Amino acid sequence: MADWASLQTDIVGLIIKKLAIPDYLRFRAVCTSWNCVCSDASYHPRVDPWLMLPANPAEGAKFLCVPERKNQIIRLPSTVSLFGSVWTPVGSSHGWVIYFSQTHGTMQLVNPISGTQIQLPPLGYRSVSKAILLEMNERNFIVAVISGDRKGYKVTRKGYNSWSSVESKHSLEDIIKHRGRLYTCDVYGTVEVWSEPPLAWPDEEITHQWRLRCLMETPSGDLIRVKRQGQNKFAVWILDKGTSSWVETENIGDLALFVSHYNSVCFPAKDHPNLKANCIYFIDIYNNLCAFNLEHGTKELVETLAIGRAHNDYYHRPQRDQLLWFIPSLK
């Protein structure tokens, strides 16, 4: 019988780099020697984009690993209904999911991989459009919340026991922290940087105010703006740092964009042969996961989703807009 525990460290390290995070967690539990190799910071498991699907909280959180086309079920006891309170995911970033209880107007951060949870201060209202984890590190975290029926947003950070309110001219669609400054996109497509002096870029094309618009940052630090122009059509702009102007592009290189109302993610596709570069992943009107090719302007079916009953949504958005993307993290 083979002595797997005696495998050379470099071989074990190569195996680790091929493993998705759930398989990595099982792998490190096999024996002490493998766990020791996993503790070496130079060996990291593969990170994949996941789509969080509607599920019964009592059964666990349900995710679709996009490259593998495989579902993952993770039990999260802290999000199970307690005393009539239903926890609804309203955002995700940095490996965390933000849950909101409409019953009590409370919110918490949950890391589905580590099981860690952080209770946030009482919010003070019962309708939330979305929540954004602007920053997460060992020293600090910052959470912003766009309410369901008010302009502006609220923000809190680690160690605070309340929320600060910030007003805006119009209702907001998205918020991102980019190069130390906050950028917002309102329901009419205007992007604004909250700095002195303030700077704003109105949308040159008047479109339906509830059409998907989102902001995201590339791994190299560029700011991207995405707008859904039709059921199966998207446009992308990149902020030119030199001229402070938005430049439309049909080529984002080896990047793939994953968009939804609750959050959007920019992800390198080069290390994932099953991901399509220069594409935007989205949910179409038939609840299918699809990829829109920016260069050719075409849509391709990726996966037919078996989506159950949707959770409550203040704006009564279609079910496809109530899903969110998740990038698992061990931190």
Short mmCIF file of C-alpha atoms in Angstrom, two decimals:
data_model
loop_
_atom_site.label_atom_id
_atom_site.label_comp_id
_atom_site.label_asym_id
_atom_site.label_seq_id
_atom_site.Cartn_x
_atom_site.Cartn_y
_atom_site.Cartn_z
CA MET A 1 0.00 0.00 0.00
CA ALA A 2 1.40 3.43 -0.97
CA ASP A 3 2.57 5.72 1.82
CA TRP A 4 0.92 8.94 0.68
CA ALA A 5 2.21 10.83 3.72
CA SER A 6 5.78 10.42 2.46
CA LEU A 7 5.21 12.23 -0.85
CA GLN A 8 7.84 14.87 -1.54
CA THR A 9 6.90 18.37 -0.47
CA ASP A 10 7.23 19.85 -3.97
CA ILE A 11 4.91 17.21 -5.40
CA VAL A 12 2.32 17.86 -2.69
CA GLY A 13 2.69 21.57 -3.44
CA LEU A 14 1.94 21.01 -7.13
CA ILE A 15 -1.18 19.04 -6.18
CA ILE A 16 -2.34 21.86 -3.88
CA LYS A 17 -2.15 24.42 -6.69
CA LYS A 18 -4.52 22.28 -8.79
CA LEU A 19 -7.14 21.94 -6.05
CA ALA A 20 -10.24 24.09 -5.66
CA ILE A 21 -10.69 25.44 -2.13
CA PRO A 22 -13.28 22.82 -0.97
CA ASP A 23 -11.00 20.00 -2.18
CA TYR A 24 -8.02 21.74 -0.57
CA LEU A 25 -9.77 21.74 2.82
CA ARG A 26 -10.41 17.99 2.52
CA PHE A 27 -6.85 17.44 1.29
CA ARG A 28 -5.22 19.11 4.27
CA ALA A 29 -7.28 16.97 6.67
CA VAL A 30 -5.90 13.69 5.25
CA CYS A 31 -2.71 13.58 7.31
CA THR A 32 -0.36 15.71 9.39
CA SER A 33 2.38 15.94 6.74
CA TRP A 34 -0.03 17.22 4.07
CA ASN A 35 -1.47 19.72 6.53
CA CYS A 36 2.04 21.01 7.23
CA VAL A 37 2.65 21.59 3.53
CA CYS A 38 -0.68 23.38 3.26
CA SER A 39 0.47 25.71 6.03
CA ASP A 40 3.33 26.90 3.82
CA ALA A 41 2.29 30.30 2.46
CA SER A 42 3.93 29.56 -0.89
CA TYR A 43 1.36 26.85 -1.72
CA HIS A 44 -2.07 28.20 -2.58
CA PRO A 45 -5.16 26.32 -3.81
CA ARG A 46 -6.88 27.32 -7.02
CA VAL A 47 -9.43 30.12 -6.72
CA ASP A 48 -12.56 29.93 -8.88
CA PRO A 49 -15.52 32.26 -9.38
CA TRP A 50 -18.72 30.87 -7.84
CA LEU A 51 -22.33 31.85 -8.42
CA MET A 52 -24.44 31.87 -5.25
CA LEU A 53 -27.83 30.32 -6.00
CA PRO A 54 -31.13 30.62 -4.10
CA ALA A 55 -31.42 27.86 -1.51
CA ASN A 56 -33.25 26.88 1.64
CA PRO A 57 -31.11 28.36 4.47
CA ALA A 58 -31.75 25.27 6.60
CA GLU A 59 -30.08 23.13 3.92
CA GLY A 60 -27.06 25.42 3.50
CA ALA A 61 -25.74 27.94 1.00
CA LYS A 62 -25.63 26.69 -2.58
CA PHE A 63 -22.90 27.72 -5.02
CA LEU A 64 -22.12 26.87 -8.63
CA CYS A 65 -18.38 26.64 -9.37
CA VAL A 66 -18.36 28.13 -12.86
CA PRO A 67 -15.19 26.51 -14.32
CA GLU A 68 -16.09 23.04 -13.00
CA ARG A 69 -19.87 23.37 -13.55
CA LYS A 70 -20.27 21.75 -10.15
CA ASN A 71 -22.48 22.71 -7.19
CA GLN A 72 -21.16 23.19 -3.67
CA ILE A 73 -23.37 23.09 -0.57
CA ILE A 74 -21.96 24.82 2.52
CA ARG A 75 -23.84 24.81 5.81
CA LEU A 76 -23.97 28.22 7.46
CA PRO A 77 -25.76 27.84 10.82
CA SER A 78 -25.58 31.59 11.48
CA THR A 79 -27.90 32.30 8.53
CA VAL A 80 -30.65 29.83 9.43
CA SER A 81 -34.00 31.44 10.27
CA LEU A 82 -34.18 32.30 13.96
CA PHE A 83 -37.31 33.66 15.66
CA GLY A 84 -38.87 34.50 12.31
CA SER A 85 -35.79 36.30 11.00
CA VAL A 86 -34.76 35.37 7.47
CA TRP A 87 -31.18 36.18 6.46
CA THR A 88 -30.89 37.23 2.82
CA PRO A 89 -27.58 37.64 0.95
CA VAL A 90 -27.33 41.22 -0.38
CA GLY A 91 -23.67 41.46 -1.38
CA SER A 92 -20.32 39.69 -1.56
CA SER A 93 -16.67 40.72 -1.79
CA HIS A 94 -13.22 39.72 -0.52
CA GLY A 95 -14.44 36.17 0.18
CA TRP A 96 -17.31 37.30 2.43
CA VAL A 97 -21.08 37.31 1.97
CA ILE A 98 -23.16 40.12 3.47
CA TYR A 99 -26.47 38.94 4.94
CA PHE A 100 -29.42 41.16 5.85
CA SER A 101 -32.40 40.41 8.08
CA GLN A 102 -35.40 42.37 6.86
CA THR A 103 -37.30 41.32 9.98
CA HIS A 104 -34.98 43.09 12.41
CA GLY A 105 -33.04 45.46 10.16
CA THR A 106 -29.73 43.81 11.10
CA MET A 107 -26.74 42.76 9.03
CA GLN A 108 -23.76 40.42 9.32
CA LEU A 109 -20.65 39.39 7.39
CA VAL A 110 -20.12 35.66 6.89
CA ASN A 111 -17.13 33.87 5.41
CA PRO A 112 -18.63 30.62 4.02
CA ILE A 113 -15.21 28.92 3.86
CA SER A 114 -13.86 29.68 7.36
CA GLY A 115 -17.28 29.95 9.02
CA THR A 116 -16.32 33.27 10.61
CA GLN A 117 -19.11 35.78 11.13
CA ILE A 118 -19.08 39.46 12.10
CA GLN A 119 -22.18 41.17 13.44
CA LEU A 120 -22.65 44.71 12.13
CA PRO A 121 -24.43 47.59 13.93
CA PRO A 122 -28.25 47.77 13.64
CA LEU A 123 -29.10 49.38 10.33
CA GLY A 124 -32.25 51.26 11.27
CA TYR A 125 -34.35 50.39 8.22
CA ARG A 126 -35.92 47.33 6.68
CA SER A 127 -35.22 47.61 2.95
CA VAL A 128 -31.77 47.19 1.39
CA SER A 129 -30.97 47.41 -2.31
CA LYS A 130 -27.44 46.03 -1.88
CA ALA A 131 -24.41 46.05 0.42
CA ILE A 132 -20.76 46.44 -0.55
CA LEU A 133 -17.70 45.32 1.41
CA LEU A 134 -15.40 48.16 0.36
CA GLU A 135 -12.36 46.97 2.30
CA MET A 136 -11.40 43.87 4.29
CA ASN A 137 -8.04 43.19 5.91
CA GLU A 138 -6.62 42.16 9.28
CA ARG A 139 -6.79 45.71 10.63
CA ASN A 140 -10.04 47.04 9.24
CA PHE A 141 -13.19 46.48 7.23
CA ILE A 142 -15.58 49.00 5.66
CA VAL A 143 -19.17 48.21 4.64
CA ALA A 144 -21.46 50.48 2.60
CA VAL A 145 -25.20 49.93 2.24
CA ILE A 146 -27.50 51.33 -0.44
CA SER A 147 -31.00 51.38 1.01
CA GLY A 148 -34.08 50.28 -0.85
CA ASP A 149 -36.05 53.51 -0.52
CA ARG A 150 -33.57 56.32 0.14
CA LYS A 151 -30.96 58.29 -1.79
CA GLY A 152 -27.35 58.10 -0.68
CA TYR A 153 -25.78 55.35 1.37
CA LYS A 154 -24.72 54.36 4.87
CA VAL A 155 -21.24 53.25 5.89
CA THR A 156 -19.64 51.62 8.91
CA ARG A 157 -16.26 50.12 9.74
CA LYS A 158 -14.55 47.82 12.22
CA GLY A 159 -14.99 48.94 15.81
CA TYR A 160 -17.94 51.25 15.06
CA ASN A 161 -21.33 50.69 16.71
CA SER A 162 -23.35 52.86 14.30
CA TRP A 163 -23.67 53.87 10.64
CA SER A 164 -22.82 57.21 9.02
CA SER A 165 -25.20 58.53 6.36
CA VAL A 166 -24.10 60.14 3.08
CA GLU A 167 -26.63 61.87 0.83
CA SER A 168 -26.65 61.80 -2.98
CA LYS A 169 -28.64 63.61 -5.65
CA HIS A 170 -30.12 60.40 -7.09
CA SER A 171 -30.57 56.82 -5.91
CA LEU A 172 -27.37 54.86 -6.29
CA GLU A 173 -26.74 51.67 -8.23
CA ASP A 174 -23.17 50.81 -7.18
CA ILE A 175 -20.23 51.89 -4.99
CA ILE A 176 -16.56 50.93 -5.21
CA LYS A 177 -13.37 51.96 -3.45
CA HIS A 178 -10.70 52.56 -6.09
CA ARG A 179 -7.21 53.88 -5.34
CA GLY A 180 -8.34 55.11 -1.93
CA ARG A 181 -11.36 57.07 -3.23
CA LEU A 182 -15.06 56.21 -3.42
CA TYR A 183 -16.77 56.04 -6.81
CA THR A 184 -20.55 55.75 -7.18
CA CYS A 185 -22.85 55.06 -10.11
CA ASP A 186 -26.45 56.27 -9.87
CA VAL A 187 -29.58 54.87 -11.50
CA TYR A 188 -29.19 57.27 -14.45
CA GLY A 189 -25.65 56.06 -15.18
CA THR A 190 -23.70 59.03 -13.80
CA VAL A 191 -20.39 57.98 -12.26
CA GLU A 192 -19.08 60.27 -9.52
CA VAL A 193 -15.85 60.28 -7.51
CA TRP A 194 -16.31 61.54 -3.95
CA SER A 195 -13.27 63.75 -3.57
CA GLU A 196 -12.23 67.39 -3.49
CA PRO A 197 -12.96 68.74 -5.97
CA PRO A 198 -15.77 66.31 -6.88
CA LEU A 199 -15.82 64.88 -10.40
CA ALA A 200 -18.74 63.33 -12.28
CA TRP A 201 -19.26 61.65 -15.66
CA PRO A 202 -22.93 61.68 -16.83
CA ASP A 203 -24.10 58.79 -19.00
CA GLU A 204 -24.12 60.02 -22.59
CA GLU A 205 -26.98 57.67 -23.52
CA ILE A 206 -30.34 57.99 -21.79
CA THR A 207 -31.49 54.48 -20.87
CA HIS A 208 -33.96 52.88 -18.48
CA GLN A 209 -32.98 53.83 -14.95
CA TRP A 210 -33.19 50.22 -13.68
CA ARG A 211 -30.87 48.83 -16.36
CA LEU A 212 -27.84 47.10 -14.82
CA ARG A 213 -24.83 49.35 -14.29
CA CYS A 214 -21.80 48.38 -12.24
CA LEU A 215 -18.22 49.32 -11.38
CA MET A 216 -15.30 46.97 -10.80
CA GLU A 217 -11.53 47.01 -10.52
CA THR A 218 -9.15 44.89 -12.60
CA PRO A 219 -6.25 42.95 -11.02
CA SER A 220 -3.88 45.58 -12.49
CA GLY A 221 -5.80 48.40 -10.79
CA ASP A 222 -7.89 49.84 -13.64
CA LEU A 223 -11.48 50.95 -13.05
CA ILE A 224 -14.13 49.41 -15.33
CA ARG A 225 -17.71 50.54 -15.94
CA VAL A 226 -20.24 48.10 -17.40
CA LYS A 227 -23.74 48.84 -18.67
CA ARG A 228 -26.34 46.39 -19.86
CA GLN A 229 -27.66 47.80 -23.14
CA GLY A 230 -30.21 45.09 -23.88
CA GLN A 231 -31.26 41.61 -22.83
CA ASN A 232 -28.09 40.08 -24.23
CA LYS A 233 -25.83 43.04 -24.89
CA PHE A 234 -23.27 44.89 -22.76
CA ALA A 235 -20.87 47.80 -23.15
CA VAL A 236 -17.59 48.30 -21.25
CA TRP A 237 -15.56 51.42 -20.51
CA ILE A 238 -12.16 51.77 -18.81
CA LEU A 239 -11.19 54.93 -16.93
CA ASP A 240 -8.15 56.56 -18.53
CA LYS A 241 -6.06 57.74 -15.58
CA GLY A 242 -4.19 60.27 -17.67
CA THR A 243 -7.18 62.12 -19.12
CA SER A 244 -9.74 61.18 -16.43
CA SER A 245 -12.13 60.11 -19.19
CA TRP A 246 -13.96 56.87 -19.93
CA VAL A 247 -12.81 54.95 -23.01
CA GLU A 248 -15.16 52.35 -24.49
CA THR A 249 -13.50 49.06 -25.33
CA GLU A 250 -14.32 45.70 -26.88
CA ASN A 251 -11.10 44.11 -25.66
CA ILE A 252 -10.36 43.43 -21.99
CA GLY A 253 -7.64 40.88 -22.81
CA ASP A 254 -7.60 37.69 -20.76
CA LEU A 255 -10.10 39.03 -18.22
CA ALA A 256 -13.63 37.77 -17.65
CA LEU A 257 -16.32 39.91 -16.02
CA PHE A 258 -19.08 38.48 -13.84
CA VAL A 259 -22.00 40.87 -13.38
CA SER A 260 -25.18 40.95 -11.31
CA HIS A 261 -27.20 43.52 -9.39
CA TYR A 262 -25.71 42.61 -6.00
CA ASN A 263 -22.06 42.51 -7.03
CA SER A 264 -19.73 42.28 -9.99
CA VAL A 265 -16.27 40.71 -10.26
CA CYS A 266 -13.32 41.01 -12.63
CA PHE A 267 -11.40 37.74 -12.84
CA PRO A 268 -8.34 36.57 -14.83
CA ALA A 269 -9.32 33.75 -17.17
CA LYS A 270 -5.83 32.72 -18.32
CA ASP A 271 -5.33 30.13 -15.56
CA HIS A 272 -8.80 28.62 -16.06
CA PRO A 273 -9.16 26.80 -19.38
CA ASN A 274 -12.91 26.50 -18.84
CA LEU A 275 -13.41 30.27 -18.50
CA LYS A 276 -13.85 32.45 -21.56
CA ALA A 277 -11.59 35.50 -21.80
CA ASN A 278 -12.91 38.87 -23.05
CA CYS A 279 -16.42 37.82 -22.02
CA ILE A 280 -19.09 39.00 -19.59
CA TYR A 281 -20.85 36.28 -17.60
CA PHE A 282 -24.48 37.07 -16.76
CA ILE A 283 -27.90 35.52 -16.15
CA ASP A 284 -30.32 35.88 -19.07
CA ILE A 285 -34.11 36.24 -18.97
CA TYR A 286 -34.48 32.44 -19.03
CA ASN A 287 -32.33 32.02 -15.88
CA ASN A 288 -29.43 30.63 -17.92
CA LEU A 289 -25.81 31.41 -17.14
CA CYS A 290 -24.43 32.92 -20.34
CA ALA A 291 -21.25 34.56 -21.64
CA PHE A 292 -21.37 37.68 -23.82
CA ASN A 293 -18.35 37.96 -26.14
CA LEU A 294 -17.28 41.61 -26.23
CA GLU A 295 -15.38 41.35 -29.51
CA HIS A 296 -18.08 39.57 -31.52
CA GLY A 297 -21.15 40.86 -29.66
CA THR A 298 -22.53 37.33 -29.32
CA LYS A 299 -24.10 35.37 -26.48
CA GLU A 300 -23.21 31.77 -25.61
CA LEU A 301 -24.99 29.42 -23.20
CA VAL A 302 -22.73 28.29 -20.36
CA GLU A 303 -25.07 26.49 -17.99
CA THR A 304 -28.80 26.04 -17.52
CA LEU A 305 -29.55 26.93 -13.92
CA ALA A 306 -32.07 25.10 -11.76
CA ILE A 307 -33.16 28.06 -9.67
CA GLY A 308 -35.69 27.64 -6.91
CA ARG A 309 -37.94 30.25 -5.34
CA ALA A 310 -36.42 33.71 -5.14
CA HIS A 311 -36.13 35.64 -1.89
CA ASN A 312 -37.96 38.92 -1.25
CA ASP A 313 -36.67 41.95 -3.12
CA TYR A 314 -37.70 45.55 -2.50
CA TYR A 315 -37.65 46.49 -6.18
CA HIS A 316 -39.32 43.21 -7.27
CA ARG A 317 -36.44 42.59 -9.66
CA PRO A 318 -36.44 39.50 -11.87
CA GLN A 319 -35.05 36.43 -10.19
CA ARG A 320 -31.92 36.53 -12.35
CA ASP A 321 -30.97 39.87 -10.73
CA GLN A 322 -31.17 38.38 -7.23
CA LEU A 323 -28.13 36.13 -7.62
CA LEU A 324 -24.62 37.15 -6.65
CA TRP A 325 -21.03 36.18 -7.39
CA PHE A 326 -18.64 34.86 -4.79
CA ILE A 327 -14.85 34.45 -4.83
CA PRO A 328 -13.98 32.02 -1.98
CA SER A 329 -11.18 32.97 0.39
CA LEU A 330 -9.49 31.23 3.30
CA LYS A 331 -8.87 34.54 5.10
#
